[in-house]
mmCIF file of C-alpha atoms (C1' of nucleotides) in Angstrom:
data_model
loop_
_atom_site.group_PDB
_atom_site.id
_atom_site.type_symbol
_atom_site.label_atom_id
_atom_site.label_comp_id
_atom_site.label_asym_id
_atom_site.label_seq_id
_atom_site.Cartn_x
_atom_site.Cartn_y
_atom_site.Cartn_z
ATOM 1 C CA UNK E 20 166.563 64.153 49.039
ATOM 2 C CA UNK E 21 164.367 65.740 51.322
ATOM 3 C CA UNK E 22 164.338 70.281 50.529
ATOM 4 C CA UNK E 23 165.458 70.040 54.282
ATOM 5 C CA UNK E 24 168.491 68.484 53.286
ATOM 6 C CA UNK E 25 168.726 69.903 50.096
ATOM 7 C CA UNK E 26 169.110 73.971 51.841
ATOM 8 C CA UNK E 27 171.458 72.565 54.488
ATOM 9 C CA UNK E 28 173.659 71.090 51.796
ATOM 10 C CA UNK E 29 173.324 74.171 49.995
ATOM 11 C CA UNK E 30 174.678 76.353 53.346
ATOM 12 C CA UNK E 31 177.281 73.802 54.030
ATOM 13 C CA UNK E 32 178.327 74.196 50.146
ATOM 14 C CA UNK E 33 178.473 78.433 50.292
ATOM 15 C CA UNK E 34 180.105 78.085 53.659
ATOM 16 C CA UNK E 35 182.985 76.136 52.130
ATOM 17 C CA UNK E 36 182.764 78.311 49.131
ATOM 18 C CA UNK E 37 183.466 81.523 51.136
ATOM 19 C CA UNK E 38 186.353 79.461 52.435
ATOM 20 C CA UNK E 39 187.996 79.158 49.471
ATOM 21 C CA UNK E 40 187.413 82.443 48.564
ATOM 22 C CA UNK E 41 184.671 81.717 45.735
ATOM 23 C CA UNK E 42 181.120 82.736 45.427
ATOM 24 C CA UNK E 43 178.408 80.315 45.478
ATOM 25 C CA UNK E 44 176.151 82.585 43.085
ATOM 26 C CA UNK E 45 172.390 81.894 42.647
ATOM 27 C CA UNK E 46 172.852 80.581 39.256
ATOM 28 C CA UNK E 47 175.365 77.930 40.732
ATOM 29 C CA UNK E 48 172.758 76.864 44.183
ATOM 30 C CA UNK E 49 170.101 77.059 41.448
ATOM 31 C CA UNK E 50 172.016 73.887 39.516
ATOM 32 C CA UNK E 51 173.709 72.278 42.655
ATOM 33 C CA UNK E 52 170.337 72.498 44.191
ATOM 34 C CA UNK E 53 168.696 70.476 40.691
ATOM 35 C CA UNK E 54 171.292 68.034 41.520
ATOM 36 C CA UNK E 55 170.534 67.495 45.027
ATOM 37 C CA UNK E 56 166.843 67.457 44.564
ATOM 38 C CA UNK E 57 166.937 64.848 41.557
ATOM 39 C CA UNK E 58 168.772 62.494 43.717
ATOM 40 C CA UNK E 59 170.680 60.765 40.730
ATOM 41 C CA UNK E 60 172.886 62.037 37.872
ATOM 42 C CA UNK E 61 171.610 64.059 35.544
ATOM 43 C CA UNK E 62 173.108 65.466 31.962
ATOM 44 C CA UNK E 63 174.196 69.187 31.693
ATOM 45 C CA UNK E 64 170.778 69.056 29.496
ATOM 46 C CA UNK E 65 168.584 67.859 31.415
ATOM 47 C CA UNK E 66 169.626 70.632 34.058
ATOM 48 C CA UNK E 67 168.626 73.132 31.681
ATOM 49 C CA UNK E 68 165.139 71.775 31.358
ATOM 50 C CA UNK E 69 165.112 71.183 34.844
ATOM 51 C CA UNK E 70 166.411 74.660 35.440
ATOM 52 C CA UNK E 71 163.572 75.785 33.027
ATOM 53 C CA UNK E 72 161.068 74.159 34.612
ATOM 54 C CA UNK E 73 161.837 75.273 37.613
ATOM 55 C CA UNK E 74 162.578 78.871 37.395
ATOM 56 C CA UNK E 75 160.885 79.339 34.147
ATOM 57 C CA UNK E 76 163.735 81.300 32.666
ATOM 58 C CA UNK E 77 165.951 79.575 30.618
ATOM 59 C CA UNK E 78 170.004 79.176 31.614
ATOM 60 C CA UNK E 79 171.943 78.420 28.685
ATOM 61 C CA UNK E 80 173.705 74.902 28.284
ATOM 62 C CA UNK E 81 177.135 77.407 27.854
ATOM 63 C CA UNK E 82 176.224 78.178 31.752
ATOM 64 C CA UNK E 83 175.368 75.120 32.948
ATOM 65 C CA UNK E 84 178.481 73.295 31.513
ATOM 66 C CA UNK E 85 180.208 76.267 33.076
ATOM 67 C CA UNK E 86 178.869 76.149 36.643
ATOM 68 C CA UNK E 87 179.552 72.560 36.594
ATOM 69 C CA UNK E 88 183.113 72.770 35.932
ATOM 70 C CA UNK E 89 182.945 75.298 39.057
ATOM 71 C CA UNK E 90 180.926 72.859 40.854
ATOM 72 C CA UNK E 91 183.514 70.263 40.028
ATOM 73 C CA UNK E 92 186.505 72.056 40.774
ATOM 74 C CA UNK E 93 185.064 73.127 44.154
ATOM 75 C CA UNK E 94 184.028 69.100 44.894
ATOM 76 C CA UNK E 95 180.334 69.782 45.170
ATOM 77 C CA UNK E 96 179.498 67.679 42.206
ATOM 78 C CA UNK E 97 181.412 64.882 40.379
ATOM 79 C CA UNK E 98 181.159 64.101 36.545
ATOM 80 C CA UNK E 99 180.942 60.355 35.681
ATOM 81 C CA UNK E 100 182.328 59.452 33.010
ATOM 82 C CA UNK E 101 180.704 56.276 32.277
ATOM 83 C CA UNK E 102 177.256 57.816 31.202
ATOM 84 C CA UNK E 103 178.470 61.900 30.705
ATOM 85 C CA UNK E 104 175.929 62.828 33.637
ATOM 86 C CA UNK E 105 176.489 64.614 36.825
ATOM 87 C CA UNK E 106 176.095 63.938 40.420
ATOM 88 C CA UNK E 107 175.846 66.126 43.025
ATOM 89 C CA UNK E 108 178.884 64.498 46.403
ATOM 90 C CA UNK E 109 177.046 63.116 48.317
ATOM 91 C CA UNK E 110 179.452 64.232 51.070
ATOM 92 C CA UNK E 111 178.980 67.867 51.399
ATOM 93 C CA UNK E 112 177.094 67.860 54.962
ATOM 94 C CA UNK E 113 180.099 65.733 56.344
ATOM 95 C CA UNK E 114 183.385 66.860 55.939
ATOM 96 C CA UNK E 115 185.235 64.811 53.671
ATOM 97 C CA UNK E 116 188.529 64.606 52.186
ATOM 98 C CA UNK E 117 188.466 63.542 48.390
ATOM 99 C CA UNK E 118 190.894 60.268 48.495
ATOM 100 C CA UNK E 119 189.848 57.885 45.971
ATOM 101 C CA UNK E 120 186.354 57.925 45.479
ATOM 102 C CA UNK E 121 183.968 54.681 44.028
ATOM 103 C CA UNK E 122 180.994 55.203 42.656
ATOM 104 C CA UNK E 123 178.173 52.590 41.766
ATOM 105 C CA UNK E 124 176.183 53.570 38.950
ATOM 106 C CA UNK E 125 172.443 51.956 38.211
ATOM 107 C CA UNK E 126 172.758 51.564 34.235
ATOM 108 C CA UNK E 127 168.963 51.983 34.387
ATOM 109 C CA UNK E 128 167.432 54.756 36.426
ATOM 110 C CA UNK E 129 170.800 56.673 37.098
ATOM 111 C CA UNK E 130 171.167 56.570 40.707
ATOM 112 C CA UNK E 131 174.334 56.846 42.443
ATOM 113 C CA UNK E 132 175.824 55.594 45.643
ATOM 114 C CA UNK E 133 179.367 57.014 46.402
ATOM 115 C CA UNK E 134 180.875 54.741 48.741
ATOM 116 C CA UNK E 135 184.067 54.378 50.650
ATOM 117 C CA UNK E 136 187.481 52.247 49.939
ATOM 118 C CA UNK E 137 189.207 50.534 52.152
ATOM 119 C CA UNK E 138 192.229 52.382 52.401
ATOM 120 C CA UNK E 139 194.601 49.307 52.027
ATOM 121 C CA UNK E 140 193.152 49.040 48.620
ATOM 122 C CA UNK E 141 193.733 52.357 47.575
ATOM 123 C CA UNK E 142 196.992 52.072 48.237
ATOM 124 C CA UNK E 143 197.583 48.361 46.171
ATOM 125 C CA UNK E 144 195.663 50.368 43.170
ATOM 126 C CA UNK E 145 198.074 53.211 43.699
ATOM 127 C CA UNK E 146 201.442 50.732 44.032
ATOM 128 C CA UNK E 147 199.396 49.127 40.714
ATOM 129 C CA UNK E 148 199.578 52.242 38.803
ATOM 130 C CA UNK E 149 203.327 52.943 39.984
ATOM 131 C CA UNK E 150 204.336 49.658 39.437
ATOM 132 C CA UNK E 151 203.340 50.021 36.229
ATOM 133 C CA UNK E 152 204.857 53.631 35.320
ATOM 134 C CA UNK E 153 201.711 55.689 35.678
ATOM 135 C CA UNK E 154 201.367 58.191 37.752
ATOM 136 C CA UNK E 155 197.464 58.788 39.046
ATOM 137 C CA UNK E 156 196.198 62.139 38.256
ATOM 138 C CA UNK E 157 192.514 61.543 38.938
ATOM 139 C CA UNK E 158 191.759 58.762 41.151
ATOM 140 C CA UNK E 159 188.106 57.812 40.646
ATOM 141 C CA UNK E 160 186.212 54.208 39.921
ATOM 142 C CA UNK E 161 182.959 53.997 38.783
ATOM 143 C CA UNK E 162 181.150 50.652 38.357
ATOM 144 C CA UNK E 163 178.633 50.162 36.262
ATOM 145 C CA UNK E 164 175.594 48.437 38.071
ATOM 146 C CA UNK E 165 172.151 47.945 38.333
ATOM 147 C CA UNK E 166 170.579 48.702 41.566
ATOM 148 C CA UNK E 167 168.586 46.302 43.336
ATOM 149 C CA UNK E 168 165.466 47.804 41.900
ATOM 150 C CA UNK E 169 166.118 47.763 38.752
ATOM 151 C CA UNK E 170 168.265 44.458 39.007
ATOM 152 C CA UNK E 171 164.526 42.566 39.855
ATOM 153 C CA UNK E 172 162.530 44.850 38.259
ATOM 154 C CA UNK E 173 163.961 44.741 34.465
ATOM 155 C CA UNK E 174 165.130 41.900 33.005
ATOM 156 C CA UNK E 175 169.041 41.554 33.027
ATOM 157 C CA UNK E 176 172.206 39.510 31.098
ATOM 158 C CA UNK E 177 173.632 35.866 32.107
ATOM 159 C CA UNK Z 11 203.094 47.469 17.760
ATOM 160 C CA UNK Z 12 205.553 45.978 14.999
ATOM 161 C CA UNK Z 13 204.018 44.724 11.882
ATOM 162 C CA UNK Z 14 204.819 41.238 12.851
ATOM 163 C CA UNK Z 15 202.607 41.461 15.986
ATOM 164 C CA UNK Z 16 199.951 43.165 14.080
ATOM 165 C CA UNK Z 17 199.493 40.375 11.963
ATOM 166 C CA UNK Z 18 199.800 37.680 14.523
ATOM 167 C CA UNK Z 19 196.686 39.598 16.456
ATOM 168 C CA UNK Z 20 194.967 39.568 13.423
ATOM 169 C CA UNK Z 21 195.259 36.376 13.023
ATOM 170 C CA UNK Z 22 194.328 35.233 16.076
ATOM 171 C CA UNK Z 23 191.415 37.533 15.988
ATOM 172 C CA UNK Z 24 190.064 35.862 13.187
ATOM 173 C CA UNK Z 25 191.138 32.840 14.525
ATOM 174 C CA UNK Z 26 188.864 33.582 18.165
ATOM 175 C CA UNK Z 27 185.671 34.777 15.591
ATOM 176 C CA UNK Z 28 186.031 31.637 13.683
ATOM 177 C CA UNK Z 29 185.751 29.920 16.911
ATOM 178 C CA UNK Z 30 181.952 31.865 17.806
ATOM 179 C CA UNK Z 31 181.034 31.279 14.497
ATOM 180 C CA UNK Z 32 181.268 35.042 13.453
ATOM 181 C CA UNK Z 33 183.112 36.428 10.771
ATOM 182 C CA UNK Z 34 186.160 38.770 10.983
ATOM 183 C CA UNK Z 35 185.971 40.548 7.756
ATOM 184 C CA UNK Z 36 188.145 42.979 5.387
ATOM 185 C CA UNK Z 37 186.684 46.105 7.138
ATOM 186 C CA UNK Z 38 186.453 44.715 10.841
ATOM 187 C CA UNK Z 39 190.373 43.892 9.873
ATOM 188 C CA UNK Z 40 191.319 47.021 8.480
ATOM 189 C CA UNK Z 41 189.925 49.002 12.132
ATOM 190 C CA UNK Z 42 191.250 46.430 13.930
ATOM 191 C CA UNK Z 43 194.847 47.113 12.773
ATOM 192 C CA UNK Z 44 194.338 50.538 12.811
ATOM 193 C CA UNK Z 45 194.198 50.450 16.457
ATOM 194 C CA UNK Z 46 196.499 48.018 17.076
ATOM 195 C CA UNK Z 47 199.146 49.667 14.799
ATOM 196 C CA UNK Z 48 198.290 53.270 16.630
ATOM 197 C CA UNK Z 49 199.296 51.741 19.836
ATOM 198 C CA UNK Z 50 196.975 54.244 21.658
ATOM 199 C CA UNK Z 51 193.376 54.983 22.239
ATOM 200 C CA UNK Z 52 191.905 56.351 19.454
ATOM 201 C CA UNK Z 53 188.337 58.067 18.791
ATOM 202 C CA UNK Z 54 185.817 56.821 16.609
ATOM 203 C CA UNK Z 55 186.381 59.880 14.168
ATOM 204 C CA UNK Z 56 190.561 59.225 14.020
ATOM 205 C CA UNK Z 57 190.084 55.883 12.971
ATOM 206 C CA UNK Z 58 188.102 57.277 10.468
ATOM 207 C CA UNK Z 59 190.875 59.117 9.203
ATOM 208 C CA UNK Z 60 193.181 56.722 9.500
ATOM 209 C CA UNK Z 61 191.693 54.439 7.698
ATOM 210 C CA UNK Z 62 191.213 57.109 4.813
ATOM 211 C CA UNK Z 63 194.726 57.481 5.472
ATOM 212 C CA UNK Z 64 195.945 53.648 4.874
ATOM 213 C CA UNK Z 65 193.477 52.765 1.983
ATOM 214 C CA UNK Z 66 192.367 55.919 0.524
ATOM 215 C CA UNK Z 67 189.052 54.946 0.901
ATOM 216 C CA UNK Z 68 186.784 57.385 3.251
ATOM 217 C CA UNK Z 69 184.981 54.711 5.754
ATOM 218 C CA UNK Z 70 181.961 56.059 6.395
ATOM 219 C CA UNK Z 71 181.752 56.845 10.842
ATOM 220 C CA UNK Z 72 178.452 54.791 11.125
ATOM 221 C CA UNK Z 73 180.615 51.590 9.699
ATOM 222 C CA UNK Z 74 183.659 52.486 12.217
ATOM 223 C CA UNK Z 75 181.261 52.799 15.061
ATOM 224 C CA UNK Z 76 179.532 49.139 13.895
ATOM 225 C CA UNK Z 77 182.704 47.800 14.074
ATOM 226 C CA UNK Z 78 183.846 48.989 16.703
ATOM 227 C CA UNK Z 79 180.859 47.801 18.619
ATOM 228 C CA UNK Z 80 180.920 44.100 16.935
ATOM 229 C CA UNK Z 81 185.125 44.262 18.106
ATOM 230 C CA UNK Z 82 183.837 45.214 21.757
ATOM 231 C CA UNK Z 83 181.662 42.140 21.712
ATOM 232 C CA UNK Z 84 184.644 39.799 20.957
ATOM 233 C CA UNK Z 85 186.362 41.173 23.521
ATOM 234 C CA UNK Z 86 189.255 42.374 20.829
ATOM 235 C CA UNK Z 87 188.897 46.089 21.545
ATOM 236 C CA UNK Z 88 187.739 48.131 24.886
ATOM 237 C CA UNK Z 89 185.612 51.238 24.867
ATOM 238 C CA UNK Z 90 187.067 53.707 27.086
ATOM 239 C CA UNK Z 91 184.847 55.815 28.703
ATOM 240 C CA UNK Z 92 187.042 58.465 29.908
ATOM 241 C CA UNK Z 93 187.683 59.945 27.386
ATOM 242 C CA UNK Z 94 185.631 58.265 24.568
ATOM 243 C CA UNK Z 95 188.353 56.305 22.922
ATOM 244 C CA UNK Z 96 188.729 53.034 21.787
ATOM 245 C CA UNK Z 97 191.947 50.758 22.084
ATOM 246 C CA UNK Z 98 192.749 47.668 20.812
ATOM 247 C CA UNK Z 99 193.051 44.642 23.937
ATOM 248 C CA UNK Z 100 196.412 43.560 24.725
ATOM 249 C CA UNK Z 101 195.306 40.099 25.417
ATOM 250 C CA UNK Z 102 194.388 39.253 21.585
ATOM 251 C CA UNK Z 103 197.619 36.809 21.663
ATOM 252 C CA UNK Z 104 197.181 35.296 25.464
ATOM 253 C CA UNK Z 105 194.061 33.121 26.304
ATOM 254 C CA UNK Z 106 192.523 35.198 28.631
ATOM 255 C CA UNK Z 107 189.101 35.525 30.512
ATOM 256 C CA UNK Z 108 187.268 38.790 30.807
ATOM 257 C CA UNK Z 109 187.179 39.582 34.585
ATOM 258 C CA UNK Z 110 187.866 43.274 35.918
ATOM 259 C CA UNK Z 111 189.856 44.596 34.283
ATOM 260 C CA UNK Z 112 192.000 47.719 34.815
ATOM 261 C CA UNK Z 113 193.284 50.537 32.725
ATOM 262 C CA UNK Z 114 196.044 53.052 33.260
ATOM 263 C CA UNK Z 115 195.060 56.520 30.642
ATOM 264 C CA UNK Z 116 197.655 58.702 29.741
ATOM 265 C CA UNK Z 117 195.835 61.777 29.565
ATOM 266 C CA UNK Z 118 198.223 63.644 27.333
ATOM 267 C CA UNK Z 119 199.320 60.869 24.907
ATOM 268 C CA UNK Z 120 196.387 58.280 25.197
ATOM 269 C CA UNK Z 121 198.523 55.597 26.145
ATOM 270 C CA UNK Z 122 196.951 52.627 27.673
ATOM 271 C CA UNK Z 123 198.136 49.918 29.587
ATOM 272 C CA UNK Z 124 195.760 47.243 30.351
ATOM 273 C CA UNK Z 125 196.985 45.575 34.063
ATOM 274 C CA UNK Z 126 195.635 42.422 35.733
ATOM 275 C CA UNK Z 127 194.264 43.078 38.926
ATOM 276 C CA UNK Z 128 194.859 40.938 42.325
ATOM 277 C CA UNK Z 129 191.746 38.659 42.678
ATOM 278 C CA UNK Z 130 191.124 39.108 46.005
ATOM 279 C CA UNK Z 131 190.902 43.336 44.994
ATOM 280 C CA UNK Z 132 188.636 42.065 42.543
ATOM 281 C CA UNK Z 133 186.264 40.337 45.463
ATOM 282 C CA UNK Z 134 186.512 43.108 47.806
ATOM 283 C CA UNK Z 135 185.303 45.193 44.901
ATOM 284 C CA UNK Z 136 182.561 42.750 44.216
ATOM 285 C CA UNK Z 137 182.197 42.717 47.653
ATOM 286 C CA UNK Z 138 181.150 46.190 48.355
ATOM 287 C CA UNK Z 139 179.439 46.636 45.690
ATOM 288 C CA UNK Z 140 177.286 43.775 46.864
ATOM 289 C CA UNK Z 141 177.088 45.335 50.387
ATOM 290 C CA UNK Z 142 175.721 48.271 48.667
ATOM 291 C CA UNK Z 143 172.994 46.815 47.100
ATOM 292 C CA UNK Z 144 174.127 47.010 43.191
ATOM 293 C CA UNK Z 145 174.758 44.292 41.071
ATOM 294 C CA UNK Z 146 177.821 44.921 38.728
ATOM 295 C CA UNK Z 147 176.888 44.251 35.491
ATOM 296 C CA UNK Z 148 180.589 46.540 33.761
ATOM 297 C CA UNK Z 149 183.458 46.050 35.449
ATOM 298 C CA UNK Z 150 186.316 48.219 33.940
ATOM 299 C CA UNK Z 151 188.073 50.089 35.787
ATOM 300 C CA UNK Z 152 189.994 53.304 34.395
ATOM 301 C CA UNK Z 153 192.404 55.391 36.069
ATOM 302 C CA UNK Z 154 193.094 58.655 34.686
ATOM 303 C CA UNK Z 155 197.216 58.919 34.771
ATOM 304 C CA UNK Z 156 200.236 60.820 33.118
ATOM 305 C CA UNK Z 157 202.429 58.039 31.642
ATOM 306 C CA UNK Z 158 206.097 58.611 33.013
ATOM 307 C CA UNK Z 159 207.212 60.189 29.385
ATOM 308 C CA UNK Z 160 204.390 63.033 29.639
ATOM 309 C CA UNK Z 161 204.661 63.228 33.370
ATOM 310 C CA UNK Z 162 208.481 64.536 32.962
ATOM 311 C CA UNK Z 163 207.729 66.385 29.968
ATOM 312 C CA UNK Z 164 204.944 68.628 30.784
ATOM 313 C CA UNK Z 165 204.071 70.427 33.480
ATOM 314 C CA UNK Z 166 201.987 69.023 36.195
ATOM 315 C CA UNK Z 167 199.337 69.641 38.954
ATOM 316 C CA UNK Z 168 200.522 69.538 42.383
ATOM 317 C "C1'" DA I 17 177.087 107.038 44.813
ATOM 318 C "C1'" DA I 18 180.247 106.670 40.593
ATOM 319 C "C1'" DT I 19 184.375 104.297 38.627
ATOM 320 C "C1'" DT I 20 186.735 100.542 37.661
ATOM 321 C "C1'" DG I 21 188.433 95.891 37.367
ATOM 322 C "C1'" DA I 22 187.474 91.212 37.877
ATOM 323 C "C1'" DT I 23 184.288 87.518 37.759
ATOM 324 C "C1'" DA I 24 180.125 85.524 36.012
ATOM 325 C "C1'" DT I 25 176.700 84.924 32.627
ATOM 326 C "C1'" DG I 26 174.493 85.304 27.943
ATOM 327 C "C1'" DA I 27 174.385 84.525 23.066
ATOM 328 C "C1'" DT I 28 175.892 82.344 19.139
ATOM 329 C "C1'" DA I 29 178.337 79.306 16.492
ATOM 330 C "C1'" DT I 30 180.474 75.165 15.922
ATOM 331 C "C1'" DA I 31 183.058 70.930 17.161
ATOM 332 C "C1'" DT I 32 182.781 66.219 18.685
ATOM 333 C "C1'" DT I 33 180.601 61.966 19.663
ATOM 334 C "C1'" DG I 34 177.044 58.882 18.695
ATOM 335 C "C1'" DT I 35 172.444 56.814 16.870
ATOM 336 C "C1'" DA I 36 168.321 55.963 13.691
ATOM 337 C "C1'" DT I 37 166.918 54.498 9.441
ATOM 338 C "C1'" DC I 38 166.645 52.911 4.971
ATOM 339 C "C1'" DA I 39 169.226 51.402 0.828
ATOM 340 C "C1'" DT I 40 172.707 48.508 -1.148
ATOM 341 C "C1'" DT I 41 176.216 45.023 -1.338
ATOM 342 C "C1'" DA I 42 178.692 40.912 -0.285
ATOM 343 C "C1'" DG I 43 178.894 36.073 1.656
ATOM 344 C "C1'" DA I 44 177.169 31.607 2.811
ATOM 345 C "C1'" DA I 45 174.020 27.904 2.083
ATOM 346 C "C1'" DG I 46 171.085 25.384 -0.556
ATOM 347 C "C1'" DC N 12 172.628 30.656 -9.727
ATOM 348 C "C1'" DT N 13 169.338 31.901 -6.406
ATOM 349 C "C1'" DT N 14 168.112 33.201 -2.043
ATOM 350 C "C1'" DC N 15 168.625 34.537 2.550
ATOM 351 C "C1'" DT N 16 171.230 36.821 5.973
ATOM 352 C "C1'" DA N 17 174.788 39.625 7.580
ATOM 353 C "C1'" DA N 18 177.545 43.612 6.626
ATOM 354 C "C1'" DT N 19 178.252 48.021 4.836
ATOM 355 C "C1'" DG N 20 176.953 52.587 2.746
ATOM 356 C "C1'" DA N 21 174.504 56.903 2.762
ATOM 357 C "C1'" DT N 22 172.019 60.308 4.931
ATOM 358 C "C1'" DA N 23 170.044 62.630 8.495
ATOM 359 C "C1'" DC N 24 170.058 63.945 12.964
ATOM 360 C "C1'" DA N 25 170.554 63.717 18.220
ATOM 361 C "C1'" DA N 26 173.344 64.458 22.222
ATOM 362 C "C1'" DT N 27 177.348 66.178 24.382
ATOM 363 C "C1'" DA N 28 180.699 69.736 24.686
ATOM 364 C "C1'" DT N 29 183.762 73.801 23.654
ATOM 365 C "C1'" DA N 30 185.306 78.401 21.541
ATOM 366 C "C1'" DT N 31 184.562 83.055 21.431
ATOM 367 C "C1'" DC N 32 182.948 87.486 21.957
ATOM 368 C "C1'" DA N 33 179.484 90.430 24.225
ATOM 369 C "C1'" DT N 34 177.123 91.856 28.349
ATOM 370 C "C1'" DA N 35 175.982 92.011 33.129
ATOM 371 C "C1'" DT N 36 176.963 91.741 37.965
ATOM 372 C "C1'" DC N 37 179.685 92.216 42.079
ATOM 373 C "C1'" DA N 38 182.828 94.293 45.070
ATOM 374 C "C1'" DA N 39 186.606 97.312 46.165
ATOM 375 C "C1'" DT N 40 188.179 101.947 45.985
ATOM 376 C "C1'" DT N 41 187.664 106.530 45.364
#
DNA sequence: AATTGATATGATATATTGTATCATTAGAAG
DNA sequence: CTTCTAATGATACAATATATCATATCAATT
């Protein structure tokens, strides 16, 4: 991402901090800003060695796992489960409700693409998980992919 | 699970190995039932325990995690990466293929429930993910739910 | 500006999950 | 029974994450 978009996501992400009546310190643009400059998901270690390399001072894995949890809470970053890395939304210049969100990850080099669902089949999922006796609590698929990159570049199963 | 279904997984487990000409031994067995006795996700580290628990015998983690791996390959187990837990498959007994498939997670009580998906959900998930570029290479799909036991007991969000 | 109370961050320890590697044992095949 | 391979054990360690207590920063009020 280009550092034109990264500041204007960063302004769009304080602006809807001040909102909701949190502060979007310099410690939390300094991470959310590593996110949205690496451009794919990253661990909650390798922001601190980004962090460090960046700044030079050190932040403290205790901080970083902290600020993400803000981040999350806040929907300016997501965690993916699939590889325990985090992505910065990739909707935070557009505003954006947080339905049920699907995101293709690249196995290989990590990027992301968070893409939209049809809204009919959000709600089959959702009659799937009632039908069932569920009850959703935190609606969010993530495929595990290669992108097309990697898909020709590295050799692949079947 | 009953006893009686334990054992007739089992079998047909070892029955399904047999069949790709790999072996289903004492130890693959003993995790095996472990998790299909426990009737819930379970980490890597429980099964550990409970296995001390059954036999006495401490099973050492790197064996459980082998085993676990060689029971993902057979398709008789499912890694669950939500909340890094393992469960046994409910389709040990059924002949079944391996398309998507979907999971409803009980995040209080790690209860799973494995559900079959429409197939035409299935190709408008292929489908997009297609349109997108990525080539799906994983496709589980885990949803992150209260089961209706825990959703009545405890208090909830929202 | 100084006080105070709440929020954020630092520092440290430790828990949890998972892998690398080399040694040993058990099974199957001749 | 030997021999080869697959499976398991033992040990060390890496990677991910949380608990807890101390300190610093911010912001509202005096």
């Amino acid at each position: 991402m280009t550092m034109n978009s990264v500041l204007e996501n960063i302004k769009q992400a304080e602006h809807n901090c001040k909102e909701h009546g949190v502060r979007l310190t310099s410690k939390r643009k300094q991470v959310l800003s590593g996110l949205l400059q690496a451009d794919k998901a990253l661990s909650a270690y390798e922001l601190v060695d980004q962090c460090k390399d960046e700044s030079g001072k050190t932040m403290p894995a205790m901080s970083v796992y902290r600020i993400l949890d803000f981040l999350a809470e806040e929907h300016l970053v997501h965690k993916l489960d699939s590889n325990n890395k985090y992505v910065a939304c990739s909707h935070i210049t557009c505003s954006h409700g947080h339905e049920v969100t699907q995101f293709l990850i690249c196995e290989k080099c990590q990027r992301v693409d968070e893409i939209n669902i049809d809204p009919s089949m959000i709600e089959q999922l959702q009659s799937n998980v009632k039908d069932a006796g569920y009850h959703l609590i935190s609606p969010q698929l993530e495929m595990k992919c290669l992108c097309e990159t990697c898909f020709t570049t590295f050799p692949h199963p079947n």
